[in-house]
mmCIF file of C-alpha atoms in Angstrom:
data_model
loop_
_atom_site.group_PDB
_atom_site.id
_atom_site.type_symbol
_atom_site.label_atom_id
_atom_site.label_comp_id
_atom_site.label_asym_id
_atom_site.label_seq_id
_atom_site.Cartn_x
_atom_site.Cartn_y
_atom_site.Cartn_z
ATOM 1 C CA ASP A 15 23.905 227.797 58.847
ATOM 2 C CA ALA A 16 19.787 228.032 57.443
ATOM 3 C CA GLY A 17 18.633 226.566 60.801
ATOM 4 C CA VAL A 18 16.107 223.559 60.366
ATOM 5 C CA ILE A 19 13.962 223.868 57.191
ATOM 6 C CA GLN A 20 10.092 222.544 56.594
ATOM 7 C CA SER A 21 7.709 222.793 54.336
ATOM 8 C CA PRO A 22 4.815 223.894 53.898
ATOM 9 C CA ARG A 23 4.351 226.444 56.647
ATOM 10 C CA HIS A 24 0.766 226.089 56.409
ATOM 11 C CA GLU A 25 -1.586 223.849 54.957
ATOM 12 C CA VAL A 26 -5.128 223.602 54.722
ATOM 13 C CA THR A 27 -6.367 220.008 53.851
ATOM 14 C CA GLU A 28 -9.471 218.210 53.734
ATOM 15 C CA MET A 29 -10.896 215.286 56.050
ATOM 16 C CA GLY A 30 -9.289 211.786 53.971
ATOM 17 C CA GLN A 31 -6.713 213.796 51.883
ATOM 18 C CA GLU A 32 -3.075 212.883 52.384
ATOM 19 C CA VAL A 33 -0.865 215.448 53.870
ATOM 20 C CA THR A 34 2.810 215.159 53.487
ATOM 21 C CA LEU A 35 5.047 217.425 55.762
ATOM 22 C CA ARG A 36 8.897 217.961 54.869
ATOM 23 C CA CYS A 37 11.863 218.894 56.945
ATOM 24 C CA LYS A 38 15.516 219.642 56.012
ATOM 25 C CA PRO A 39 17.767 219.516 59.125
ATOM 26 C CA ILE A 40 21.314 220.949 60.105
ATOM 27 C CA SER A 41 23.856 219.770 58.023
ATOM 28 C CA GLY A 42 26.047 217.697 60.566
ATOM 29 C CA HIS A 43 23.316 216.910 62.833
ATOM 30 C CA ASP A 44 22.903 213.289 63.411
ATOM 31 C CA TYR A 45 19.255 213.474 65.318
ATOM 32 C CA LEU A 46 15.959 214.207 63.630
ATOM 33 C CA PHE A 47 12.806 214.635 65.749
ATOM 34 C CA TRP A 48 9.485 215.269 64.594
ATOM 35 C CA TYR A 49 7.135 216.345 67.321
ATOM 36 C CA ARG A 50 3.227 217.845 67.540
ATOM 37 C CA GLN A 51 1.975 220.971 69.331
ATOM 38 C CA THR A 52 -1.591 221.187 70.495
ATOM 39 C CA MET A 53 -2.991 223.426 73.316
ATOM 40 C CA MET A 54 -3.769 220.308 75.704
ATOM 41 C CA ARG A 55 -0.884 218.176 75.306
ATOM 42 C CA GLY A 56 1.992 220.464 74.543
ATOM 43 C CA LEU A 57 4.374 219.568 72.128
ATOM 44 C CA GLU A 58 4.258 215.837 71.871
ATOM 45 C CA LEU A 59 7.155 213.588 70.285
ATOM 46 C CA LEU A 60 6.132 211.238 67.583
ATOM 47 C CA ILE A 61 9.140 210.226 66.269
ATOM 48 C CA TYR A 62 13.031 210.659 66.454
ATOM 49 C CA PHE A 63 15.811 209.389 64.089
ATOM 50 C CA ASN A 64 19.419 208.804 64.702
ATOM 51 C CA ASN A 65 21.624 208.831 61.425
ATOM 52 C CA ASN A 66 18.128 208.229 59.559
ATOM 53 C CA VAL A 67 17.374 205.407 61.302
ATOM 54 C CA PRO A 68 13.887 205.498 63.481
ATOM 55 C CA ILE A 69 14.850 205.062 67.085
ATOM 56 C CA ASP A 70 11.773 205.368 69.100
ATOM 57 C CA ASP A 71 8.227 206.314 67.270
ATOM 58 C CA SER A 72 5.945 205.424 70.214
ATOM 59 C CA GLY A 73 4.619 208.590 70.180
ATOM 60 C CA MET A 74 3.201 208.080 66.790
ATOM 61 C CA PRO A 75 -1.006 208.678 66.893
ATOM 62 C CA GLU A 76 -1.952 205.585 64.374
ATOM 63 C CA ASP A 77 -1.037 203.960 62.000
ATOM 64 C CA ARG A 78 -2.151 206.884 59.328
ATOM 65 C CA PHE A 79 0.862 208.744 60.338
ATOM 66 C CA SER A 80 4.404 207.260 58.985
ATOM 67 C CA ALA A 81 7.535 208.760 59.092
ATOM 68 C CA LYS A 82 10.829 208.298 56.647
ATOM 69 C CA MET A 83 14.246 209.877 56.996
ATOM 70 C CA PRO A 84 15.777 208.842 53.604
ATOM 71 C CA ASN A 85 19.437 210.527 53.352
ATOM 72 C CA ALA A 86 20.803 212.586 56.688
ATOM 73 C CA SER A 87 19.322 215.718 54.688
ATOM 74 C CA PHE A 88 15.829 215.235 54.401
ATOM 75 C CA SER A 89 12.954 213.751 56.134
ATOM 76 C CA THR A 90 9.001 213.366 55.551
ATOM 77 C CA LEU A 91 5.864 213.121 58.020
ATOM 78 C CA LYS A 92 2.873 211.845 55.801
ATOM 79 C CA ILE A 93 -0.875 211.766 57.283
ATOM 80 C CA GLN A 94 -3.302 209.310 55.335
ATOM 81 C CA PRO A 95 -6.083 209.794 55.709
ATOM 82 C CA SER A 96 -5.667 213.258 56.905
ATOM 83 C CA GLU A 97 -8.439 213.618 60.188
ATOM 84 C CA PRO A 98 -9.563 217.170 61.836
ATOM 85 C CA ARG A 99 -7.749 216.160 64.782
ATOM 86 C CA ASP A 100 -4.471 216.139 63.065
ATOM 87 C CA SER A 101 -4.938 219.793 63.144
ATOM 88 C CA ALA A 102 -1.757 221.267 65.132
ATOM 89 C CA VAL A 103 1.257 222.076 64.768
ATOM 90 C CA TYR A 104 4.553 220.237 63.462
ATOM 91 C CA PHE A 105 7.785 220.807 64.395
ATOM 92 C CA CYS A 106 10.405 219.288 63.085
ATOM 93 C CA ALA A 107 13.835 219.376 64.777
ATOM 94 C CA SER A 108 17.231 218.306 64.489
ATOM 95 C CA SER A 109 20.313 218.380 67.397
ATOM 96 C CA ASN A 110 23.981 217.092 67.496
ATOM 97 C CA GLN A 111 23.174 215.357 70.736
ATOM 98 C CA ASN A 112 23.613 218.785 72.940
ATOM 99 C CA THR A 113 20.227 220.942 71.887
ATOM 100 C CA ILE A 114 17.435 220.259 70.042
ATOM 101 C CA TYR A 115 16.740 223.326 67.223
ATOM 102 C CA PHE A 116 13.815 223.591 66.108
ATOM 103 C CA GLY A 117 12.367 224.312 62.764
ATOM 104 C CA GLU A 118 9.574 226.894 62.568
ATOM 105 C CA GLY A 119 6.952 224.513 62.341
ATOM 106 C CA SER A 120 4.378 223.496 60.079
ATOM 107 C CA TRP A 121 0.468 224.601 60.805
ATOM 108 C CA LEU A 122 -2.002 222.074 59.956
ATOM 109 C CA THR A 123 -5.558 222.243 59.375
ATOM 110 C CA VAL A 124 -7.685 219.509 58.489
ATOM 111 C CA VAL A 125 -11.148 220.544 57.519
ATOM 112 C CA ASP B 7 0.169 210.738 81.429
ATOM 113 C CA GLN B 8 1.173 214.078 81.299
ATOM 114 C CA GLN B 9 5.054 213.450 83.013
ATOM 115 C CA VAL B 10 5.553 216.936 82.884
ATOM 116 C CA LYS B 11 3.244 219.318 84.207
ATOM 117 C CA GLN B 12 2.999 223.266 83.385
ATOM 118 C CA ASN B 13 -0.164 224.176 85.775
ATOM 119 C CA SER B 14 -0.112 227.825 84.992
ATOM 120 C CA PRO B 15 -1.025 228.304 81.329
ATOM 121 C CA SER B 16 -0.642 232.161 81.871
ATOM 122 C CA LEU B 17 1.382 234.376 83.575
ATOM 123 C CA SER B 18 1.172 238.479 83.729
ATOM 124 C CA VAL B 19 4.217 240.203 85.080
ATOM 125 C CA GLN B 20 5.132 243.615 85.098
ATOM 126 C CA GLU B 21 8.629 245.044 83.594
ATOM 127 C CA GLY B 22 11.197 245.171 85.690
ATOM 128 C CA ARG B 23 9.707 242.680 88.399
ATOM 129 C CA ILE B 24 10.324 238.843 88.807
ATOM 130 C CA SER B 25 8.700 236.449 86.715
ATOM 131 C CA ILE B 26 8.606 233.329 88.381
ATOM 132 C CA LEU B 27 7.502 229.926 86.156
ATOM 133 C CA ASN B 28 6.982 226.237 87.229
ATOM 134 C CA CYS B 29 7.154 223.021 86.142
ATOM 135 C CA ASP B 30 6.486 219.868 88.152
ATOM 136 C CA TYR B 31 7.073 216.198 86.996
ATOM 137 C CA THR B 32 6.674 212.428 87.766
ATOM 138 C CA ASN B 33 9.197 210.317 86.306
ATOM 139 C CA SER B 34 12.044 209.738 88.604
ATOM 140 C CA MET B 35 14.048 208.769 85.767
ATOM 141 C CA PHE B 36 14.281 212.273 84.532
ATOM 142 C CA ASP B 37 17.840 213.594 84.885
ATOM 143 C CA TYR B 38 17.951 216.496 82.951
ATOM 144 C CA PHE B 39 15.573 219.321 82.884
ATOM 145 C CA LEU B 40 15.304 222.328 79.990
ATOM 146 C CA TRP B 41 13.768 225.583 79.418
ATOM 147 C CA TYR B 42 12.516 226.387 75.918
ATOM 148 C CA LYS B 43 11.299 229.365 74.929
ATOM 149 C CA LYS B 44 8.828 230.285 72.403
ATOM 150 C CA TYR B 45 7.675 233.369 70.580
ATOM 151 C CA PRO B 46 4.122 233.116 68.134
ATOM 152 C CA ALA B 47 5.017 231.391 64.172
ATOM 153 C CA GLU B 48 8.391 230.289 65.459
ATOM 154 C CA GLY B 49 9.949 226.944 66.727
ATOM 155 C CA PRO B 50 10.815 226.791 70.084
ATOM 156 C CA THR B 51 14.788 228.101 71.107
ATOM 157 C CA PHE B 52 16.629 226.391 74.106
ATOM 158 C CA LEU B 53 17.145 229.056 76.953
ATOM 159 C CA ILE B 54 18.597 227.051 80.064
ATOM 160 C CA SER B 55 18.918 223.711 81.171
ATOM 161 C CA ILE B 56 20.124 221.656 84.186
ATOM 162 C CA SER B 57 21.627 218.665 85.244
ATOM 163 C CA SER B 58 19.727 216.581 88.588
ATOM 164 C CA ILE B 59 23.343 216.857 90.232
ATOM 165 C CA LYS B 60 22.789 220.559 90.470
ATOM 166 C CA ASP B 61 20.233 222.614 92.337
ATOM 167 C CA LYS B 62 20.714 226.277 90.767
ATOM 168 C CA ASN B 63 22.020 226.831 87.007
ATOM 169 C CA GLU B 64 22.200 230.748 86.166
ATOM 170 C CA ASP B 65 22.605 232.373 83.189
ATOM 171 C CA GLY B 66 22.422 236.280 82.829
ATOM 172 C CA ARG B 67 18.566 237.344 83.645
ATOM 173 C CA PHE B 68 17.458 233.335 83.958
ATOM 174 C CA THR B 69 17.792 231.015 86.594
ATOM 175 C CA VAL B 70 16.737 227.477 86.869
ATOM 176 C CA PHE B 71 15.982 225.681 90.493
ATOM 177 C CA LEU B 72 15.723 222.060 91.008
ATOM 178 C CA ASN B 73 14.340 220.616 93.848
ATOM 179 C CA LYS B 74 14.768 216.656 93.347
ATOM 180 C CA SER B 75 13.023 216.057 96.077
ATOM 181 C CA ALA B 76 9.749 217.362 95.486
ATOM 182 C CA LYS B 77 10.127 216.662 91.663
ATOM 183 C CA HIS B 78 9.894 220.622 91.013
ATOM 184 C CA LEU B 79 11.834 223.137 88.845
ATOM 185 C CA SER B 80 11.294 226.147 88.486
ATOM 186 C CA LEU B 81 12.971 229.089 85.954
ATOM 187 C CA HIS B 82 13.158 232.672 87.552
ATOM 188 C CA ILE B 83 14.031 235.953 85.087
ATOM 189 C CA VAL B 84 15.191 239.331 86.711
ATOM 190 C CA PRO B 85 14.544 241.592 85.612
ATOM 191 C CA SER B 86 11.595 241.211 83.285
ATOM 192 C CA GLN B 87 11.532 242.873 80.123
ATOM 193 C CA PRO B 88 9.247 243.244 77.435
ATOM 194 C CA GLY B 89 10.929 240.924 75.011
ATOM 195 C CA ASP B 90 10.224 237.871 77.735
ATOM 196 C CA SER B 91 6.754 238.032 76.607
ATOM 197 C CA ALA B 92 6.611 234.384 75.193
ATOM 198 C CA VAL B 93 5.440 231.027 75.871
ATOM 199 C CA TYR B 94 7.627 229.046 77.769
ATOM 200 C CA PHE B 95 8.337 225.327 77.135
ATOM 201 C CA CYS B 96 9.727 223.181 80.000
ATOM 202 C CA ALA B 97 11.152 219.815 79.160
ATOM 203 C CA ALA B 98 13.230 216.732 80.921
ATOM 204 C CA SER B 99 14.788 213.505 79.725
ATOM 205 C CA ASP B 100 16.115 210.286 80.896
ATOM 206 C CA SER B 101 19.762 210.659 79.867
ATOM 207 C CA THR B 102 20.313 207.044 81.125
ATOM 208 C CA ASN B 103 17.946 205.512 79.459
ATOM 209 C CA PHE B 104 17.653 207.700 76.302
ATOM 210 C CA GLY B 105 20.440 210.089 76.369
ATOM 211 C CA ASN B 106 19.438 213.799 76.515
ATOM 212 C CA GLU B 107 18.054 213.747 72.855
ATOM 213 C CA LYS B 108 14.725 212.273 73.935
ATOM 214 C CA LEU B 109 12.436 215.079 75.668
ATOM 215 C CA THR B 110 9.373 215.562 77.321
ATOM 216 C CA PHE B 111 7.631 218.237 77.357
ATOM 217 C CA GLY B 112 5.484 220.296 79.450
ATOM 218 C CA THR B 113 2.122 222.287 77.839
ATOM 219 C CA GLY B 114 3.716 225.603 77.980
ATOM 220 C CA THR B 115 3.081 228.865 80.138
ATOM 221 C CA ARG B 116 2.401 232.167 78.282
ATOM 222 C CA LEU B 117 4.738 234.813 79.672
ATOM 223 C CA THR B 118 3.015 238.230 79.066
ATOM 224 C CA ILE B 119 5.019 241.082 80.691
ATOM 225 C CA ILE B 120 3.458 244.160 81.116
ATOM 226 C CA PRO B 121 5.495 247.252 80.479
#
């Protein structure tokens, strides 16, 4: 299996622009997670899905952030409008209730 | 409020010696604990875990110790090797309420093994 696939790997965007991060989970995994990594807070869980249904979005920072999972093989995390403080590494992960497998991350820089 | 704390942002250890990484937690509902390892430009990968019914779990060079009364766990790596240089994240879950899928991570400790 190719593992969790994220795109883009790197994104530099201007403040106010919309950013869309994409994720393809490991086939057969029924949980999908979006995490954000910053120096100050480490790895923070933003939202997670079970069988494409959002279960807990309490970690989503504010209304500018939204996530969707239209089917079992695809999810998006959208930031609109983006702000410099959103600069971080965003990880997508999936699991089969045992081990969580992470993608390589999307490095976002908002200038 | 950081429920999982790794108070040492970095640690340097001589090759061949023991590396000890520490983690404290505040939520008494946490009952499952994990360590993840992360290399630069890669996602975290699972290393070892322990359930709250145990106080020790060993896997090769890696041992995790859990002290529930102190709400403290540690990861021991012995002997340390240069390939162990990475950022180590401690994580915890409240499996009773959320299952093992919802993990709370610490801020990480960067381990550097000196050849």
